mmCIF file of C-alpha atoms and ligand atoms in Angstrom:
data_model
loop_
_atom_site.group_PDB
_atom_site.id
_atom_site.type_symbol
_atom_site.label_atom_id
_atom_site.label_comp_id
_atom_site.label_asym_id
_atom_site.label_seq_id
_atom_site.Cartn_x
_atom_site.Cartn_y
_atom_site.Cartn_z
ATOM 1 C CA MET A 1 3.072 -18.494 -12.372
ATOM 2 C CA LYS A 2 -0.645 -17.824 -11.897
ATOM 3 C CA VAL A 3 -0.964 -15.406 -9.013
ATOM 4 C CA MET A 4 -4.174 -14.217 -7.402
ATOM 5 C CA VAL A 5 -3.954 -10.867 -5.578
ATOM 6 C CA THR A 6 -6.847 -10.224 -3.219
ATOM 7 C CA GLY A 7 -7.381 -6.487 -2.947
ATOM 8 C CA GLY A 8 -5.577 -6.058 -6.268
ATOM 9 C CA SER A 9 -7.488 -2.840 -6.846
ATOM 10 C CA GLY A 10 -6.277 -1.203 -3.626
ATOM 11 C CA PHE A 11 -3.326 1.134 -3.147
ATOM 12 C CA LEU A 12 -0.772 -1.552 -2.356
ATOM 13 C CA GLY A 13 -2.580 -4.247 -4.362
ATOM 14 C CA GLN A 14 -2.325 -2.248 -7.589
ATOM 15 C CA ALA A 15 1.408 -1.751 -7.062
ATOM 16 C CA ILE A 16 1.830 -5.514 -6.551
ATOM 17 C CA CYS A 17 -0.221 -6.233 -9.692
ATOM 18 C CA ARG A 18 1.906 -3.781 -11.694
ATOM 19 C CA LEU A 19 5.147 -5.499 -10.646
ATOM 20 C CA LEU A 20 3.765 -8.993 -11.241
ATOM 21 C CA THR A 21 2.428 -8.203 -14.709
ATOM 22 C CA ALA A 22 5.643 -6.372 -15.593
ATOM 23 C CA ARG A 23 7.619 -9.550 -15.065
ATOM 24 C CA GLY A 24 5.186 -11.620 -17.078
ATOM 25 C CA GLU A 25 3.150 -13.460 -14.452
ATOM 26 C CA GLN A 26 -0.500 -14.328 -15.081
ATOM 27 C CA VAL A 27 -2.282 -12.172 -12.555
ATOM 28 C CA SER A 28 -5.840 -12.183 -11.302
ATOM 29 C CA ALA A 29 -7.410 -10.031 -8.616
ATOM 30 C CA LEU A 30 -10.269 -10.346 -6.184
ATOM 31 C CA ASN A 31 -12.161 -7.154 -5.236
ATOM 32 C CA ARG A 32 -15.782 -6.284 -4.708
ATOM 33 C CA ARG A 33 -15.908 -3.999 -7.731
ATOM 34 C CA HIS A 34 -14.486 -4.067 -11.242
ATOM 35 C CA HIS A 35 -11.580 -1.629 -11.683
ATOM 36 C CA PRO A 36 -10.710 -0.512 -15.233
ATOM 37 C CA ALA A 37 -7.166 0.350 -14.106
ATOM 38 C CA LEU A 38 -6.553 -3.361 -13.474
ATOM 39 C CA ALA A 39 -8.133 -4.356 -16.754
ATOM 40 C CA GLY A 40 -5.616 -2.036 -18.409
ATOM 41 C CA LEU A 41 -2.826 -4.087 -16.863
ATOM 42 C CA GLY A 42 -4.302 -7.307 -18.220
ATOM 43 C CA VAL A 43 -5.337 -8.488 -14.761
ATOM 44 C CA VAL A 44 -8.313 -10.852 -14.713
ATOM 45 C CA GLN A 45 -10.785 -9.628 -12.115
ATOM 46 C CA HIS A 46 -13.064 -11.660 -9.875
ATOM 47 C CA THR A 47 -15.635 -9.399 -8.309
ATOM 48 C CA THR A 48 -16.630 -11.046 -5.089
ATOM 49 C CA ASP A 49 -16.536 -10.400 -1.381
ATOM 50 C CA LEU A 50 -13.931 -11.995 0.857
ATOM 51 C CA ARG A 51 -16.801 -13.108 3.071
ATOM 52 C CA ASP A 52 -18.306 -15.170 0.250
ATOM 53 C CA ARG A 53 -16.574 -18.515 0.709
ATOM 54 C CA ASP A 54 -17.689 -19.969 -2.601
ATOM 55 C CA GLY A 55 -16.761 -16.784 -4.441
ATOM 56 C CA VAL A 56 -13.266 -16.868 -2.946
ATOM 57 C CA ARG A 57 -12.879 -20.558 -3.799
ATOM 58 C CA ALA A 58 -13.864 -19.898 -7.397
ATOM 59 C CA ALA A 59 -11.425 -16.987 -7.669
ATOM 60 C CA VAL A 60 -8.482 -18.935 -6.236
ATOM 61 C CA SER A 61 -9.153 -22.087 -8.248
ATOM 62 C CA GLY A 62 -6.374 -22.780 -10.765
ATOM 63 C CA CYS A 63 -3.822 -20.448 -9.120
ATOM 64 C CA ASP A 64 -0.295 -21.390 -8.078
ATOM 65 C CA ALA A 65 0.125 -18.654 -5.497
ATOM 66 C CA VAL A 66 -1.997 -16.127 -3.616
ATOM 67 C CA VAL A 67 -1.119 -12.689 -2.260
ATOM 68 C CA HIS A 68 -3.796 -11.853 0.289
ATOM 69 C CA CYS A 69 -3.715 -8.070 0.412
ATOM 70 C CA ALA A 70 -7.414 -7.193 0.773
ATOM 71 C CA ALA A 71 -8.580 -5.909 4.112
ATOM 72 C CA LEU A 72 -10.796 -3.396 5.764
ATOM 73 C CA ALA A 73 -8.294 -0.848 7.109
ATOM 74 C CA GLY A 74 -9.216 1.960 9.440
ATOM 75 C CA VAL A 75 -9.029 3.561 12.833
ATOM 76 C CA TRP A 76 -12.759 3.495 13.468
ATOM 77 C CA GLY A 77 -15.810 1.365 12.811
ATOM 78 C CA PRO A 78 -17.702 -1.579 14.231
ATOM 79 C CA ALA A 79 -15.620 -4.537 15.375
ATOM 80 C CA HIS A 80 -17.909 -6.991 13.585
ATOM 81 C CA ALA A 81 -17.058 -5.444 10.199
ATOM 82 C CA TYR A 82 -13.306 -5.829 10.810
ATOM 83 C CA ARG A 83 -13.807 -9.335 12.128
ATOM 84 C CA SER A 84 -15.935 -10.557 9.243
ATOM 85 C CA ILE A 85 -13.730 -9.117 6.470
ATOM 86 C CA ASN A 86 -10.271 -9.442 7.986
ATOM 87 C CA VAL A 87 -10.638 -12.616 10.050
ATOM 88 C CA GLU A 88 -13.389 -14.627 8.391
ATOM 89 C CA GLY A 89 -12.289 -13.391 4.983
ATOM 90 C CA THR A 90 -8.756 -14.605 5.686
ATOM 91 C CA ALA A 91 -10.120 -17.970 6.815
ATOM 92 C CA ASN A 92 -11.891 -18.189 3.453
ATOM 93 C CA VAL A 93 -8.640 -17.421 1.624
ATOM 94 C CA ILE A 94 -6.756 -20.134 3.530
ATOM 95 C CA ASP A 95 -9.564 -22.607 2.877
ATOM 96 C CA ALA A 96 -9.587 -21.735 -0.830
ATOM 97 C CA CYS A 97 -5.785 -22.144 -1.064
ATOM 98 C CA ARG A 98 -5.986 -25.602 0.467
ATOM 99 C CA ARG A 99 -8.818 -26.722 -1.786
ATOM 100 C CA ALA A 100 -7.098 -25.421 -4.904
ATOM 101 C CA GLY A 101 -3.698 -26.912 -4.053
ATOM 102 C CA VAL A 102 -2.058 -23.483 -3.910
ATOM 103 C CA THR A 103 1.480 -23.900 -2.561
ATOM 104 C CA ARG A 104 2.312 -20.283 -1.587
ATOM 105 C CA LEU A 105 0.319 -17.736 0.373
ATOM 106 C CA VAL A 106 1.773 -14.297 1.070
ATOM 107 C CA HIS A 107 -0.358 -12.351 3.533
ATOM 108 C CA THR A 108 -0.254 -8.568 3.966
ATOM 109 C CA SER A 109 -0.310 -7.961 7.680
ATOM 110 C CA SER A 110 0.572 -4.846 9.678
ATOM 111 C CA PRO A 111 3.073 -3.825 12.373
ATOM 112 C CA SER A 112 0.069 -2.678 14.395
ATOM 113 C CA VAL A 113 -0.342 -6.324 15.467
ATOM 114 C CA VAL A 114 2.473 -5.784 17.985
ATOM 115 C CA HIS A 115 1.605 -2.211 19.000
ATOM 116 C CA ASP A 116 -0.250 -1.930 22.288
ATOM 117 C CA GLY A 117 0.244 1.816 22.576
ATOM 118 C CA ARG A 118 3.733 1.724 24.072
ATOM 119 C CA ASP A 119 6.969 2.685 22.344
ATOM 120 C CA LEU A 120 8.480 0.157 19.926
ATOM 121 C CA GLU A 121 12.053 1.162 19.170
ATOM 122 C CA GLY A 122 14.062 -1.002 16.814
ATOM 123 C CA VAL A 123 12.189 -4.176 17.754
ATOM 124 C CA ASP A 124 12.380 -7.277 15.575
ATOM 125 C CA GLU A 125 9.840 -10.008 14.903
ATOM 126 C CA SER A 126 10.418 -11.590 18.322
ATOM 127 C CA ALA A 127 8.178 -8.807 19.729
ATOM 128 C CA PRO A 128 4.995 -10.474 21.015
ATOM 129 C CA TYR A 129 1.548 -9.746 19.671
ATOM 130 C CA ALA A 130 -0.137 -6.944 21.571
ATOM 131 C CA ARG A 131 -2.524 -8.116 24.274
ATOM 132 C CA ARG A 132 -4.751 -5.066 23.967
ATOM 133 C CA PHE A 133 -5.412 -2.922 20.927
ATOM 134 C CA PRO A 134 -6.608 0.673 20.545
ATOM 135 C CA ALA A 135 -9.068 -0.252 17.757
ATOM 136 C CA PRO A 136 -10.699 -3.281 16.069
ATOM 137 C CA TYR A 137 -8.484 -3.050 12.963
ATOM 138 C CA PRO A 138 -5.165 -4.145 14.554
ATOM 139 C CA ALA A 139 -6.972 -6.727 16.675
ATOM 140 C CA SER A 140 -8.456 -8.289 13.537
ATOM 141 C CA LYS A 141 -5.133 -8.146 11.685
ATOM 142 C CA ALA A 142 -3.400 -9.938 14.579
ATOM 143 C CA ILE A 143 -5.903 -12.792 14.505
ATOM 144 C CA ALA A 144 -5.645 -13.013 10.714
ATOM 145 C CA GLU A 145 -1.839 -13.083 10.787
ATOM 146 C CA ARG A 146 -1.779 -15.823 13.391
ATOM 147 C CA MET A 147 -4.226 -17.879 11.324
ATOM 148 C CA VAL A 148 -2.109 -17.519 8.199
ATOM 149 C CA LEU A 149 1.115 -18.473 9.973
ATOM 150 C CA ALA A 150 -0.578 -21.422 11.692
ATOM 151 C CA ALA A 151 -1.686 -22.664 8.257
ATOM 152 C CA ASP A 152 1.924 -23.067 7.111
ATOM 153 C CA GLY A 153 2.672 -26.685 6.303
ATOM 154 C CA ASP A 154 4.069 -29.259 3.884
ATOM 155 C CA ARG A 155 1.662 -28.419 1.070
ATOM 156 C CA LEU A 156 0.901 -24.767 1.662
ATOM 157 C CA ALA A 157 3.737 -22.437 2.667
ATOM 158 C CA THR A 158 2.671 -19.143 4.215
ATOM 159 C CA VAL A 159 4.375 -15.896 5.166
ATOM 160 C CA ALA A 160 3.125 -12.570 6.576
ATOM 161 C CA LEU A 161 4.566 -9.156 5.704
ATOM 162 C CA ARG A 162 4.103 -6.146 7.952
ATOM 163 C CA PRO A 163 4.602 -2.993 5.823
ATOM 164 C CA HIS A 164 4.341 0.182 7.865
ATOM 165 C CA LEU A 165 2.522 3.403 6.922
ATOM 166 C CA ILE A 166 2.589 3.023 3.151
ATOM 167 C CA TRP A 167 2.853 6.196 1.073
ATOM 168 C CA GLY A 168 3.537 7.239 -2.506
ATOM 169 C CA PRO A 169 1.682 7.960 -5.755
ATOM 170 C CA GLY A 170 -1.904 6.743 -5.522
ATOM 171 C CA ASP A 171 -2.096 6.874 -1.706
ATOM 172 C CA PRO A 172 -5.817 7.237 -1.018
ATOM 173 C CA HIS A 173 -5.338 7.416 2.743
ATOM 174 C CA PHE A 174 -2.675 9.588 4.353
ATOM 175 C CA LEU A 175 -1.842 12.313 1.860
ATOM 176 C CA PRO A 176 -5.462 13.228 1.020
ATOM 177 C CA HIS A 177 -6.253 13.272 4.736
ATOM 178 C CA PHE A 178 -3.324 15.502 5.713
ATOM 179 C CA ALA A 179 -3.670 17.706 2.627
ATOM 180 C CA ALA A 180 -7.387 18.297 3.152
ATOM 181 C CA ARG A 181 -6.798 19.356 6.747
ATOM 182 C CA ALA A 182 -3.799 21.476 5.858
ATOM 183 C CA ARG A 183 -5.792 23.330 3.201
ATOM 184 C CA ARG A 184 -8.508 24.117 5.736
ATOM 185 C CA GLY A 185 -5.902 25.239 8.258
ATOM 186 C CA ARG A 186 -6.987 22.413 10.573
ATOM 187 C CA LEU A 187 -3.936 20.188 10.606
ATOM 188 C CA VAL A 188 -2.747 19.828 14.183
ATOM 189 C CA LEU A 189 -0.369 17.075 15.315
ATOM 190 C CA PRO A 190 0.286 15.857 18.848
ATOM 191 C CA ARG A 191 3.626 16.954 20.242
ATOM 192 C CA ALA A 192 5.850 13.875 20.435
ATOM 193 C CA PRO A 193 9.465 14.901 21.085
ATOM 194 C CA GLY A 194 11.991 12.144 20.465
ATOM 195 C CA LYS A 195 9.406 9.746 19.013
ATOM 196 C CA ARG A 196 10.158 8.247 15.630
ATOM 197 C CA ILE A 197 8.139 6.117 13.238
ATOM 198 C CA ASP A 198 8.819 3.884 10.281
ATOM 199 C CA THR A 199 7.067 4.254 6.947
ATOM 200 C CA VAL A 200 7.463 2.549 3.595
ATOM 201 C CA TYR A 201 7.288 3.741 0.003
ATOM 202 C CA VAL A 202 4.612 1.830 -1.885
ATOM 203 C CA ASP A 203 6.904 0.283 -4.511
ATOM 204 C CA ASN A 204 9.235 -1.023 -1.802
ATOM 205 C CA ALA A 205 6.290 -2.619 0.004
ATOM 206 C CA ALA A 206 5.086 -4.143 -3.258
ATOM 207 C CA GLU A 207 8.527 -5.485 -4.139
ATOM 208 C CA ALA A 208 8.727 -7.161 -0.731
ATOM 209 C CA HIS A 209 5.645 -9.183 -1.669
ATOM 210 C CA LEU A 210 7.286 -10.446 -4.862
ATOM 211 C CA LEU A 211 10.475 -11.298 -2.985
ATOM 212 C CA ALA A 212 8.415 -13.230 -0.443
ATOM 213 C CA LEU A 213 6.616 -15.099 -3.229
ATOM 214 C CA ASP A 214 9.936 -16.067 -4.759
ATOM 215 C CA ALA A 215 11.581 -17.142 -1.492
ATOM 216 C CA LEU A 216 8.598 -19.090 -0.190
ATOM 217 C CA THR A 217 8.390 -22.850 -0.515
ATOM 218 C CA PRO A 218 7.352 -25.379 2.111
ATOM 219 C CA GLY A 219 10.112 -25.557 4.724
ATOM 220 C CA SER A 220 11.977 -22.499 3.384
ATOM 221 C CA PRO A 221 13.263 -19.880 5.873
ATOM 222 C CA PRO A 222 10.303 -17.501 5.427
ATOM 223 C CA ALA A 223 7.676 -20.247 5.751
ATOM 224 C CA GLY A 224 5.501 -19.655 8.802
ATOM 225 C CA ARG A 225 7.183 -16.329 9.663
ATOM 226 C CA ALA A 226 6.282 -12.642 9.745
ATOM 227 C CA TYR A 227 8.526 -9.767 8.576
ATOM 228 C CA PHE A 228 8.533 -6.031 9.169
ATOM 229 C CA ILE A 229 8.877 -4.076 5.912
ATOM 230 C CA THR A 230 9.972 -0.430 6.141
ATOM 231 C CA GLN A 231 12.171 2.293 4.644
ATOM 232 C CA ASP A 232 14.638 1.618 7.477
ATOM 233 C CA GLU A 233 14.788 5.385 7.915
ATOM 234 C CA PRO A 234 12.790 6.224 11.060
ATOM 235 C CA VAL A 235 11.540 9.801 11.096
ATOM 236 C CA THR A 236 9.410 11.984 13.336
ATOM 237 C CA LEU A 237 5.729 12.100 12.474
ATOM 238 C CA THR A 238 6.047 15.816 11.759
ATOM 239 C CA ASP A 239 8.901 15.273 9.306
ATOM 240 C CA TRP A 240 6.972 12.525 7.516
ATOM 241 C CA VAL A 241 3.799 14.603 7.237
ATOM 242 C CA ASN A 242 5.792 17.644 6.101
ATOM 243 C CA GLY A 243 7.494 15.531 3.436
ATOM 244 C CA LEU A 244 4.111 14.495 2.044
ATOM 245 C CA LEU A 245 2.754 18.046 2.236
ATOM 246 C CA GLY A 246 5.875 19.412 0.565
ATOM 247 C CA ALA A 247 5.466 16.930 -2.303
ATOM 248 C CA ALA A 248 1.936 18.284 -2.742
ATOM 249 C CA GLY A 249 3.201 21.879 -2.727
ATOM 250 C CA LEU A 250 1.606 22.610 0.651
ATOM 251 C CA PRO A 251 3.243 24.443 3.562
ATOM 252 C CA PRO A 252 4.504 22.426 6.546
ATOM 253 C CA VAL A 253 2.428 21.802 9.645
ATOM 254 C CA THR A 254 3.158 24.300 12.395
ATOM 255 C CA ARG A 255 0.496 23.583 15.023
ATOM 256 C CA HIS A 256 0.966 20.991 17.761
ATOM 257 C CA VAL A 257 -0.955 20.063 20.905
ATOM 258 C CA PRO A 258 0.391 18.285 23.992
ATOM 259 C CA ALA A 259 0.231 14.479 23.629
ATOM 260 C CA ARG A 260 -1.674 14.096 26.884
ATOM 261 C CA LEU A 261 -4.350 16.498 25.699
ATOM 262 C CA ALA A 262 -4.661 14.604 22.406
ATOM 263 C CA ARG A 263 -5.094 11.287 24.269
ATOM 264 C CA LEU A 264 -7.756 12.683 26.587
ATOM 265 C CA GLY A 265 -9.497 14.378 23.683
ATOM 266 C CA ALA A 266 -9.553 11.201 21.586
ATOM 267 C CA ALA A 267 -10.970 9.109 24.441
ATOM 268 C CA ALA A 268 -13.644 11.740 25.164
ATOM 269 C CA VAL A 269 -14.624 12.181 21.509
ATOM 270 C CA GLU A 270 -14.827 8.409 20.900
ATOM 271 C CA HIS A 271 -16.962 8.023 24.017
ATOM 272 C CA GLY A 272 -19.267 10.801 22.878
ATOM 273 C CA TYR A 273 -19.649 9.310 19.403
ATOM 274 C CA ARG A 274 -20.483 5.909 20.875
ATOM 275 C CA LEU A 275 -23.026 7.331 23.318
ATOM 276 C CA ALA A 276 -24.681 9.303 20.537
ATOM 277 C CA ARG A 277 -24.421 6.270 18.193
ATOM 278 C CA VAL A 278 -22.743 8.397 15.543
ATOM 279 C CA ARG A 279 -21.524 6.159 12.726
ATOM 280 C CA ALA A 280 -19.165 8.673 11.100
ATOM 281 C CA GLN A 281 -15.488 8.612 12.007
ATOM 282 C CA PRO A 282 -14.547 11.093 14.751
ATOM 283 C CA PRO A 283 -11.994 13.766 13.833
ATOM 284 C CA ILE A 284 -9.613 12.248 16.377
ATOM 285 C CA THR A 285 -9.347 8.609 17.520
ATOM 286 C CA ARG A 286 -7.393 6.732 20.181
ATOM 287 C CA MET A 287 -5.635 4.620 17.568
ATOM 288 C CA ALA A 288 -4.509 7.626 15.547
ATOM 289 C CA VAL A 289 -3.265 9.363 18.684
ATOM 290 C CA ALA A 290 -1.487 6.208 19.896
ATOM 291 C CA GLN A 291 0.303 6.025 16.563
ATOM 292 C CA ALA A 292 1.091 9.737 16.569
ATOM 293 C CA THR A 293 2.483 9.944 20.092
ATOM 294 C CA THR A 294 4.676 6.839 20.334
ATOM 295 C CA SER A 295 7.743 5.467 18.640
ATOM 296 C CA HIS A 296 7.146 2.542 16.292
ATOM 297 C CA TRP A 297 10.162 1.650 14.244
ATOM 298 C CA PHE A 298 11.543 -1.780 13.520
ATOM 299 C CA ASP A 299 14.591 -3.901 12.799
ATOM 300 C CA ILE A 300 14.272 -5.287 9.252
ATOM 301 C CA SER A 301 17.362 -7.529 9.360
ATOM 302 C CA ALA A 302 15.207 -10.647 9.007
ATOM 303 C CA ALA A 303 13.559 -9.394 5.798
ATOM 304 C CA ARG A 304 17.002 -8.544 4.414
ATOM 305 C CA ARG A 305 18.392 -11.952 5.325
ATOM 306 C CA ASP A 306 15.487 -14.244 4.336
ATOM 307 C CA LEU A 307 13.826 -12.293 1.519
ATOM 308 C CA GLY A 308 16.684 -10.209 0.158
ATOM 309 C CA TYR A 309 14.561 -7.134 0.849
ATOM 310 C CA GLU A 310 16.138 -3.695 0.528
ATOM 311 C CA PRO A 311 14.174 -0.426 0.532
ATOM 312 C CA ARG A 312 15.545 0.349 -2.905
ATOM 313 C CA VAL A 313 13.579 3.574 -3.317
ATOM 314 C CA GLY A 314 14.945 5.860 -0.595
ATOM 315 C CA THR A 315 12.693 8.382 1.112
ATOM 316 C CA ALA A 316 14.113 11.395 -0.756
ATOM 317 C CA GLU A 317 13.692 9.612 -4.072
ATOM 318 C CA GLY A 318 10.175 8.483 -3.129
ATOM 319 C CA LEU A 319 9.165 12.039 -2.244
ATOM 320 C CA ALA A 320 10.588 13.293 -5.527
ATOM 321 C CA ARG A 321 8.558 10.661 -7.408
ATOM 322 C CA LEU A 322 5.468 11.627 -5.427
ATOM 323 C CA ALA A 323 5.971 15.313 -6.224
ATOM 324 C CA THR A 324 6.339 14.527 -9.941
ATOM 325 C CA HIS A 325 3.209 12.384 -9.842
ATOM 326 C CA LEU A 326 1.216 15.051 -8.014
ATOM 327 C CA SER A 327 2.258 17.824 -10.341
ATOM 328 C CA ALA A 328 0.830 15.748 -13.217
ATOM 329 C CA ASN A 329 -2.214 14.619 -11.190
ATOM 330 C CA PRO A 330 -2.973 17.422 -8.686
ATOM 331 C CA ASP A 331 -6.374 15.915 -7.868
ATOM 332 C CA HIS A 332 -4.632 12.936 -6.265
ATOM 333 C CA ALA A 333 -3.654 15.028 -3.270
ATOM 334 C CA ALA A 334 -7.181 16.328 -2.940
ATOM 335 C CA ALA A 335 -9.432 13.323 -3.423
ATOM 336 C CA ARG A 336 -9.699 10.603 -0.841
ATOM 337 C CA THR A 337 -9.606 8.138 -3.709
ATOM 338 C CA PRO A 338 -7.538 9.049 -6.758
ATOM 339 C CA GLU A 339 -9.847 8.683 -9.710
ATOM 340 C CA LEU A 340 -7.180 7.839 -12.229
ATOM 341 C CA LEU A 341 -5.994 4.843 -10.304
ATOM 342 C CA THR A 342 -9.319 3.492 -9.134
ATOM 343 C CA PRO A 343 -11.930 5.135 -11.309
ATOM 344 C CA GLU A 344 -14.928 3.295 -9.941
ATOM 345 C CA ARG A 345 -14.272 3.844 -6.271
ATOM 346 C CA ARG A 346 -16.179 6.498 -4.439
ATOM 347 C CA PRO A 347 -14.958 8.493 -1.465
ATOM 348 C CA SER A 348 -15.967 6.594 1.657
ATOM 349 C CA ALA A 349 -15.663 6.844 5.402
ATOM 350 C CA ARG A 350 -12.803 4.373 5.383
ATOM 351 C CA THR A 351 -9.395 5.606 6.407
ATOM 352 C CA SER A 352 -6.125 3.873 6.882
ATOM 353 C CA GLU A 353 -4.234 3.343 10.097
ATOM 354 C CA ALA A 354 -3.029 6.809 10.920
HETATM 355 N N1 NAP B 401 -1.930 1.504 3.798
HETATM 356 C C1 NAP B 401 -1.118 1.267 4.845
HETATM 357 O O1 NAP B 401 -0.441 2.165 5.357
HETATM 358 C C2 NAP B 401 -0.994 -0.122 5.407
HETATM 359 C C3 NAP B 401 -0.101 -0.345 6.469
HETATM 360 C C4 NAP B 401 0.033 -1.645 6.982
HETATM 361 C C5 NAP B 401 -0.690 -2.688 6.423
HETATM 362 N N2 NAP B 401 -1.557 -2.440 5.402
HETATM 363 C C6 NAP B 401 -2.298 -3.574 4.820
HETATM 364 O O2 NAP B 401 -2.058 -3.560 3.427
HETATM 365 C C7 NAP B 401 -3.195 -4.075 2.737
HETATM 366 C C8 NAP B 401 -3.603 -3.126 1.633
HETATM 367 O O3 NAP B 401 -3.841 -1.841 2.179
HETATM 368 P P1 NAP B 401 -4.218 -0.619 1.221
HETATM 369 O O4 NAP B 401 -3.783 0.608 1.901
HETATM 370 O O5 NAP B 401 -3.750 -0.904 -0.164
HETATM 371 O O6 NAP B 401 -5.811 -0.704 1.280
HETATM 372 P P2 NAP B 401 -6.924 -0.142 0.283
HETATM 373 O O7 NAP B 401 -6.344 0.825 -0.682
HETATM 374 O O8 NAP B 401 -8.042 0.304 1.165
HETATM 375 O O9 NAP B 401 -7.363 -1.431 -0.525
HETATM 376 C C9 NAP B 401 -8.135 -2.434 0.064
HETATM 377 C C10 NAP B 401 -8.427 -3.493 -0.982
HETATM 378 O O10 NAP B 401 -9.201 -4.548 -0.381
HETATM 379 C C11 NAP B 401 -10.368 -4.749 -1.154
HETATM 380 N N3 NAP B 401 -11.423 -5.139 -0.229
HETATM 381 C C12 NAP B 401 -11.786 -4.487 0.902
HETATM 382 N N4 NAP B 401 -12.793 -5.131 1.498
HETATM 383 C C13 NAP B 401 -13.070 -6.215 0.727
HETATM 384 C C14 NAP B 401 -14.005 -7.280 0.816
HETATM 385 N N5 NAP B 401 -14.895 -7.352 1.817
HETATM 386 N N6 NAP B 401 -13.993 -8.233 -0.139
HETATM 387 C C15 NAP B 401 -13.112 -8.160 -1.170
HETATM 388 N N7 NAP B 401 -12.202 -7.182 -1.314
HETATM 389 C C16 NAP B 401 -12.188 -6.215 -0.371
HETATM 390 C C17 NAP B 401 -10.630 -3.413 -1.855
HETATM 391 O O11 NAP B 401 -11.311 -3.551 -3.081
HETATM 392 P P3 NAP B 401 -12.865 -3.205 -3.249
HETATM 393 O O12 NAP B 401 -13.097 -1.932 -2.503
HETATM 394 O O13 NAP B 401 -13.137 -3.140 -4.715
HETATM 395 O O14 NAP B 401 -13.547 -4.375 -2.634
HETATM 396 C C18 NAP B 401 -9.213 -2.970 -2.162
HETATM 397 O O15 NAP B 401 -8.771 -3.626 -3.323
HETATM 398 C C19 NAP B 401 -4.254 -4.327 3.815
HETATM 399 O O16 NAP B 401 -4.216 -5.683 4.158
HETATM 400 C C20 NAP B 401 -3.810 -3.473 4.976
HETATM 401 O O17 NAP B 401 -4.254 -4.030 6.203
HETATM 402 C C21 NAP B 401 -1.728 -1.187 4.880
#
């Protein structure tokens, strides 16, 4: 099988490329920059932008299947950037699949497409899309997911996966963020008693993509559907963060602020940044606070039934693997972007959904 992975150089994309190459598939990747780590895996790289329709068509040409993992992810930034990369870029991927006669498209979506800031406790995929979003990122991902699922048909089968809060070796988002703040003594979490969240270990999320590829054919059960992908072990935010910090050899977070104060603070800070036209990301955002102060955990029965998905790497095992990785690569908990995994990337203002 010739598989194209958009965003193959990213955190999740690299894990997907590793699994695909390990089982002998011919893998290519689409990113804006060349990444030696992918070359080392034997992945053919197309350096183009998702917004370049002809570039995307050229990259997808000759492929049997596409995993569309690339996206601009973040809790802050101009809506037009999210729209052009995540929505128009996805339209380009769908167009390229149709032109190239690709029969399978697996799209990496996000559970944030159903999160409007209220608690989500054990919900399944019947939960409706949110009608309002705390940031442009989830809004753009919701439009992109709907486009991908609407494109499902007799010739092109499509499926969307919604992995939640991905962590593990190579995480350029959460661990470096929490670790940097913890080292400066500035890690404070909102108090959220009784609220639990789902997360997923990176290799489990990657494996779900391969399972979806294998199960997907026109008219098959997953065709035209979305699936939550998690550890199926909801935890409190504090426990999750402390697990990551512990793996990095850092002490647990001890400081909390009332949730209401965090919400008011985030709204005020965002407003101030907008008024002052500050482009940098504020230290606190409404989306991050919404995620930190509500429950968002999901029923993954559908992924088990239709894809055969199981979170094979349990949380304790994942944390042990992360600790082993970090003891060999201590800089990975410090840098925003682990150099060994993505040597050509530079630290940027981008952050993941928090
Ligand atoms: N991380 C999470 O917790 C999480 C949770 C839910 C869903 N997701 C979804 O999972 C996917 C992967 O996330 P991740 O954490 O692995 O992200 P990441 O590490 O930031 O990787 C993003 C990838 O997209 C590529 N990319 C970004 N903008 C591009 C553009 N304009 N044109 C071409 N390529 C572009 C990047 O490569 P270049 O920089 O070289 O272009 C990189 O390969 C995304 O779709 C995200 O929405 C992530």
